[in-house]
mmCIF file of C-alpha atoms in Angstrom:
data_model
loop_
_atom_site.group_PDB
_atom_site.id
_atom_site.type_symbol
_atom_site.label_atom_id
_atom_site.label_comp_id
_atom_site.label_asym_id
_atom_site.label_seq_id
_atom_site.Cartn_x
_atom_site.Cartn_y
_atom_site.Cartn_z
ATOM 1 C CA MET K 1 0.000 0.000 0.000
ATOM 2 C CA THR K 2 2.747 2.429 0.961
ATOM 3 C CA LYS K 3 5.960 3.338 -0.814
ATOM 4 C CA ASN K 4 8.143 1.105 1.333
ATOM 5 C CA PRO K 5 11.426 0.293 -0.367
ATOM 6 C CA TRP K 6 12.075 -3.308 -1.446
ATOM 7 C CA PHE K 7 14.212 -4.151 1.592
ATOM 8 C CA VAL K 8 11.311 -3.555 4.009
ATOM 9 C CA HIS K 9 9.329 -6.288 2.268
ATOM 10 C CA THR K 10 12.427 -8.492 2.021
ATOM 11 C CA HIS K 11 12.925 -8.153 5.770
ATOM 12 C CA HIS K 12 9.339 -9.090 6.600
ATOM 13 C CA ILE K 13 9.329 -12.090 4.253
ATOM 14 C CA SER K 14 12.749 -13.515 5.129
ATOM 15 C CA SER K 15 12.182 -12.987 8.873
ATOM 16 C CA HIS K 16 9.070 -15.121 8.702
ATOM 17 C CA PHE K 17 11.057 -17.881 6.991
ATOM 18 C CA THR K 18 13.721 -17.941 9.705
ATOM 19 C CA ASN K 19 11.171 -17.545 12.501
ATOM 20 C CA ALA K 20 9.260 -20.562 11.263
ATOM 21 C CA LEU K 21 11.998 -22.902 10.066
ATOM 22 C CA MET K 22 14.445 -22.811 12.972
ATOM 23 C CA PRO K 23 11.940 -23.517 15.792
ATOM 24 C CA VAL K 24 10.268 -26.196 13.646
ATOM 25 C CA GLY K 25 13.711 -27.754 13.131
ATOM 26 C CA PHE K 26 14.226 -27.642 16.891
ATOM 27 C CA PHE K 27 10.898 -29.392 17.547
ATOM 28 C CA LEU K 28 11.693 -32.033 14.918
ATOM 29 C CA LEU K 29 15.052 -32.650 16.571
ATOM 30 C CA CYS K 30 13.308 -32.950 19.965
ATOM 31 C CA ALA K 31 10.882 -35.416 18.373
ATOM 32 C CA TYR K 32 13.896 -37.437 17.174
ATOM 33 C CA PHE K 33 15.416 -37.409 20.669
ATOM 34 C CA VAL K 34 12.150 -38.495 22.299
ATOM 35 C CA THR K 35 10.840 -41.042 19.783
ATOM 36 C CA GLY K 36 14.029 -42.157 18.041
ATOM 37 C CA THR K 37 12.189 -42.079 14.693
ATOM 38 C CA PRO K 38 15.071 -41.596 12.204
ATOM 39 C CA SER K 39 13.192 -39.455 9.668
ATOM 40 C CA PHE K 40 12.781 -36.582 12.150
ATOM 41 C CA GLU K 41 16.516 -35.891 12.254
ATOM 42 C CA PRO K 42 17.177 -35.206 8.529
ATOM 43 C CA ALA K 43 13.905 -33.253 8.414
ATOM 44 C CA SER K 44 15.275 -30.955 11.130
ATOM 45 C CA PHE K 45 18.546 -30.588 9.215
ATOM 46 C CA TYR K 46 16.721 -29.426 6.076
ATOM 47 C CA CYS K 47 14.826 -26.872 8.162
ATOM 48 C CA PHE K 48 18.146 -25.585 9.528
ATOM 49 C CA ILE K 49 19.650 -25.273 6.042
ATOM 50 C CA PHE K 50 16.797 -23.138 4.703
ATOM 51 C CA GLY K 51 16.504 -21.187 7.949
ATOM 52 C CA MET K 52 20.225 -20.395 7.818
ATOM 53 C CA LEU K 53 19.945 -19.263 4.189
ATOM 54 C CA GLY K 54 17.181 -16.822 5.149
ATOM 55 C CA GLY K 55 19.262 -15.305 7.970
ATOM 56 C CA PRO K 56 21.499 -12.953 5.932
ATOM 57 C CA PHE K 57 18.507 -11.689 3.924
ATOM 58 C CA ALA K 58 16.626 -10.908 7.151
ATOM 59 C CA PHE K 59 19.656 -9.310 8.788
ATOM 60 C CA PHE K 60 20.890 -7.081 5.972
ATOM 61 C CA SER K 61 17.437 -6.000 4.795
ATOM 62 C CA GLY K 62 16.615 -5.140 8.417
ATOM 63 C CA PHE K 63 19.864 -3.198 8.639
ATOM 64 C CA ALA K 64 18.980 -1.233 5.481
ATOM 65 C CA ASP K 65 15.499 -0.559 6.884
ATOM 66 C CA TRP K 66 16.996 0.724 10.135
ATOM 67 C CA ARG K 67 19.430 3.002 8.257
ATOM 68 C CA THR K 68 16.687 4.554 6.127
ATOM 69 C CA ARG K 69 13.258 4.528 7.803
ATOM 70 C CA PHE K 70 14.692 4.953 11.312
ATOM 71 C CA GLN K 71 17.687 7.101 10.252
ATOM 72 C CA GLY K 72 20.102 4.659 11.894
ATOM 73 C CA ARG K 73 19.137 5.846 15.374
ATOM 74 C CA SER K 74 20.550 3.812 18.210
ATOM 75 C CA THR K 75 18.005 2.478 20.702
ATOM 76 C CA GLN K 76 17.799 -0.663 22.823
ATOM 77 C CA ILE K 77 15.501 -2.488 20.382
ATOM 78 C CA PHE K 78 17.808 -1.877 17.392
ATOM 79 C CA ASN K 79 20.914 -2.743 19.422
ATOM 80 C CA HIS K 80 19.333 -6.019 20.529
ATOM 81 C CA LYS K 81 18.197 -6.783 16.989
ATOM 82 C CA ARG K 82 21.763 -6.344 15.739
ATOM 83 C CA ILE K 83 23.385 -8.388 18.519
ATOM 84 C CA PHE K 84 20.863 -11.244 18.423
ATOM 85 C CA GLY K 85 20.813 -11.146 14.625
ATOM 86 C CA VAL K 86 24.559 -11.816 14.564
ATOM 87 C CA LEU K 87 24.207 -14.532 17.236
ATOM 88 C CA PHE K 88 21.432 -16.106 15.180
ATOM 89 C CA MET K 89 23.479 -16.180 11.974
ATOM 90 C CA VAL K 90 26.595 -17.533 13.726
ATOM 91 C CA THR K 91 24.690 -20.300 15.532
ATOM 92 C CA SER K 92 22.705 -21.173 12.382
ATOM 93 C CA PHE K 93 25.916 -21.575 10.426
ATOM 94 C CA GLY K 94 27.417 -23.575 13.294
ATOM 95 C CA ILE K 95 24.443 -25.962 13.395
ATOM 96 C CA VAL K 96 24.456 -26.584 9.640
ATOM 97 C CA ALA K 97 28.259 -26.887 9.393
ATOM 98 C CA TRP K 98 28.437 -29.252 12.363
ATOM 99 C CA ARG K 99 25.654 -31.478 11.090
ATOM 100 C CA ALA K 100 27.089 -31.429 7.551
ATOM 101 C CA MET K 101 30.524 -32.528 8.799
ATOM 102 C CA ASN K 102 29.146 -35.120 11.216
ATOM 103 C CA GLY K 103 25.928 -36.748 10.066
ATOM 104 C CA GLU K 104 25.731 -38.729 13.316
ATOM 105 C CA VAL K 105 26.070 -35.771 15.688
ATOM 106 C CA ALA K 106 22.509 -36.195 17.007
ATOM 107 C CA ALA K 107 22.578 -40.009 17.042
ATOM 108 C CA PRO K 108 21.967 -41.729 20.408
ATOM 109 C CA GLU K 109 25.563 -42.984 20.551
ATOM 110 C CA SER K 110 27.075 -39.533 19.855
ATOM 111 C CA ASP K 111 28.934 -37.857 22.729
ATOM 112 C CA TYR K 112 27.961 -34.463 21.339
ATOM 113 C CA ARG K 113 24.241 -34.945 20.836
ATOM 114 C CA TYR K 114 23.179 -32.839 23.850
ATOM 115 C CA TYR K 115 25.655 -30.069 22.962
ATOM 116 C CA TYR K 116 24.147 -30.033 19.478
ATOM 117 C CA LEU K 117 20.638 -29.921 20.937
ATOM 118 C CA ALA K 118 21.686 -27.081 23.262
ATOM 119 C CA LEU K 119 23.056 -25.104 20.303
ATOM 120 C CA VAL K 120 19.821 -25.623 18.386
ATOM 121 C CA ALA K 121 17.769 -24.613 21.443
ATOM 122 C CA ALA K 122 19.845 -21.432 21.862
ATOM 123 C CA ASN K 123 19.402 -20.635 18.170
ATOM 124 C CA SER K 124 15.631 -21.039 18.453
ATOM 125 C CA GLY K 125 15.702 -18.778 21.498
ATOM 126 C CA PHE K 126 17.561 -16.089 19.544
ATOM 127 C CA VAL K 127 15.209 -16.204 16.569
ATOM 128 C CA THR K 128 12.136 -16.198 18.816
ATOM 129 C CA TYR K 129 13.423 -13.128 20.646
ATOM 130 C CA LEU K 130 14.125 -11.445 17.288
ATOM 131 C CA GLY K 131 10.553 -12.202 16.238
ATOM 132 C CA TYR K 132 9.281 -10.737 19.499
ATOM 133 C CA LEU K 133 11.296 -7.539 18.891
ATOM 134 C CA GLY K 134 10.027 -7.366 15.311
ATOM 135 C CA GLY K 135 6.468 -7.606 16.621
ATOM 136 C CA LYS K 136 6.991 -4.344 18.498
ATOM 137 C CA PHE K 137 7.109 -2.514 15.152
ATOM 138 C CA ILE K 138 3.696 -3.728 14.013
ATOM 139 C CA MET Y 1 17.854 8.472 40.158
ATOM 140 C CA ALA Y 2 19.602 9.848 37.082
ATOM 141 C CA ILE Y 3 19.934 6.299 35.719
ATOM 142 C CA LYS Y 4 16.204 5.692 36.128
ATOM 143 C CA GLU Y 5 15.407 9.034 34.520
ATOM 144 C CA ARG Y 6 17.782 8.277 31.635
ATOM 145 C CA ARG Y 7 16.190 4.865 31.023
ATOM 146 C CA ASP Y 8 12.740 6.370 31.172
ATOM 147 C CA LEU Y 9 13.680 9.025 28.618
ATOM 148 C CA GLU Y 10 15.361 6.464 26.363
ATOM 149 C CA ARG Y 11 12.189 4.347 26.351
ATOM 150 C CA LYS Y 12 10.078 7.352 25.394
ATOM 151 C CA ILE Y 13 12.540 8.318 22.659
ATOM 152 C CA GLU Y 14 12.511 4.755 21.334
ATOM 153 C CA ALA Y 15 8.706 4.754 21.173
ATOM 154 C CA LEU Y 16 8.740 7.982 19.162
ATOM 155 C CA ILE Y 17 11.480 6.757 16.804
ATOM 156 C CA ILE Y 18 9.310 3.720 16.033
ATOM 157 C CA ALA Y 19 6.115 5.788 15.714
ATOM 158 C CA ILE Y 20 7.391 8.529 13.368
ATOM 159 C CA PRO Y 21 7.774 6.389 10.207
ATOM 160 C CA ARG Y 22 4.263 5.023 10.795
ATOM 161 C CA GLU Y 23 2.844 8.517 10.410
ATOM 162 C CA THR Y 24 4.576 8.886 7.043
ATOM 163 C CA GLU Y 25 3.281 5.487 5.952
ATOM 164 C CA ALA Y 26 -0.255 6.397 7.051
ATOM 165 C CA ASN Y 27 0.026 9.668 5.103
ATOM 166 C CA GLU Y 28 1.043 7.758 1.955
ATOM 167 C CA PHE Y 29 -1.733 5.227 2.551
ATOM 168 C CA TYR Y 30 -4.432 7.938 2.677
ATOM 169 C CA LEU Y 31 -2.988 9.783 -0.311
ATOM 170 C CA LYS Y 32 -3.095 6.583 -2.313
ATOM 171 C CA LEU Y 33 -6.739 6.066 -1.342
ATOM 172 C CA ALA Y 34 -7.533 9.685 -2.255
ATOM 173 C CA GLY Y 35 -6.197 8.931 -5.711
ATOM 174 C CA GLU Y 36 -8.354 5.831 -6.067
ATOM 175 C CA TYR Y 37 -11.697 7.606 -5.570
ATOM 176 C CA GLN Y 38 -13.411 9.745 -8.197
ATOM 177 C CA ASP Y 39 -15.910 11.563 -5.968
ATOM 178 C CA GLU Y 40 -14.953 14.849 -4.390
ATOM 179 C CA ALA Y 41 -16.131 13.928 -0.845
ATOM 180 C CA SER Y 42 -13.977 10.809 -0.624
ATOM 181 C CA GLN Y 43 -10.955 12.582 -2.048
ATOM 182 C CA GLU Y 44 -11.396 15.422 0.418
ATOM 183 C CA MET Y 45 -11.766 13.037 3.367
ATOM 184 C CA PHE Y 46 -8.621 11.073 2.513
ATOM 185 C CA ARG Y 47 -6.611 14.218 1.818
ATOM 186 C CA PHE Y 48 -7.757 15.567 5.204
ATOM 187 C CA LEU Y 49 -6.669 12.342 6.924
ATOM 188 C CA ALA Y 50 -3.336 12.402 5.073
ATOM 189 C CA GLU Y 51 -2.771 15.950 6.260
ATOM 190 C CA GLN Y 52 -3.553 14.908 9.833
ATOM 191 C CA GLU Y 53 -0.857 12.232 9.675
ATOM 192 C CA LEU Y 54 1.715 14.804 8.577
ATOM 193 C CA ARG Y 55 0.719 16.975 11.525
ATOM 194 C CA HIS Y 56 1.080 13.997 13.858
ATOM 195 C CA ARG Y 57 4.519 13.404 12.456
ATOM 196 C CA ALA Y 58 5.517 17.014 13.015
ATOM 197 C CA SER Y 59 4.209 16.840 16.605
ATOM 198 C CA LEU Y 60 6.112 13.638 17.305
ATOM 199 C CA GLU Y 61 9.318 15.082 15.849
ATOM 200 C CA HIS Y 62 8.906 18.173 18.006
ATOM 201 C CA ILE Y 63 8.391 16.061 21.157
ATOM 202 C CA LEU Y 64 11.324 13.832 20.172
ATOM 203 C CA ALA Y 65 13.649 16.811 19.775
ATOM 204 C CA GLY Y 66 12.631 18.035 23.244
ATOM 205 C CA LEU Y 67 13.237 14.635 24.840
ATOM 206 C CA GLU Y 68 16.611 14.254 23.116
ATOM 207 C CA GLU Y 69 17.638 17.674 24.351
ATOM 208 C CA LYS Y 70 16.583 16.691 27.874
ATOM 209 C CA LEU Y 71 18.517 13.431 27.616
ATOM 210 C CA ALA Y 72 21.653 15.207 26.428
ATOM 211 C CA LYS Y 73 21.572 17.413 29.540
ATOM 212 C CA LEU Y 74 21.372 14.460 31.936
ATOM 213 C CA PRO Y 75 24.626 13.439 33.673
ATOM 214 C CA LYS Y 76 26.092 10.232 32.197
#
């Protein structure tokens, strides 16, 4: 309706991708831990891949939006969005890289499975908080 | 006390920073609607509403400038 530049729409769209995919991936991984059903684990990995790919689009379009519509003003919300946005991208990359290098990282016999789950849980926490902050602008 | 006052001011400033672009967007929204209607009454109504949004924006910017000035004077 309004003359919002392209990056405002990009931010809204890509943020919804990351906000949906990463927590869904986390729940699928939890389902794998609880039930042991093998198909849940690769399903979570695919969610993490696409969620990670959406991260840079959400971050940089949000940054452009902040620089233009909000004149790059520094407030607590924008500072938190930047910090947690970086944490989200770093942990997303970490999750995907780790799982890509070790396909058995979440397997019951893996020594690292709970560390991996903790990383995924933290990542979902970051993206949920980012979604909560984004909701303050609506 | 100064810390509490600073935080309070920062929260108010943040609210205004978020609100100001909304006024511009509302102005553009009403102007677009004014352009979509052929009848004089509708056009006049939407142009009036668009004008109101610009006034809101000016008011918010004025309040924001006052709060920022007040914040700058507070001891760090």
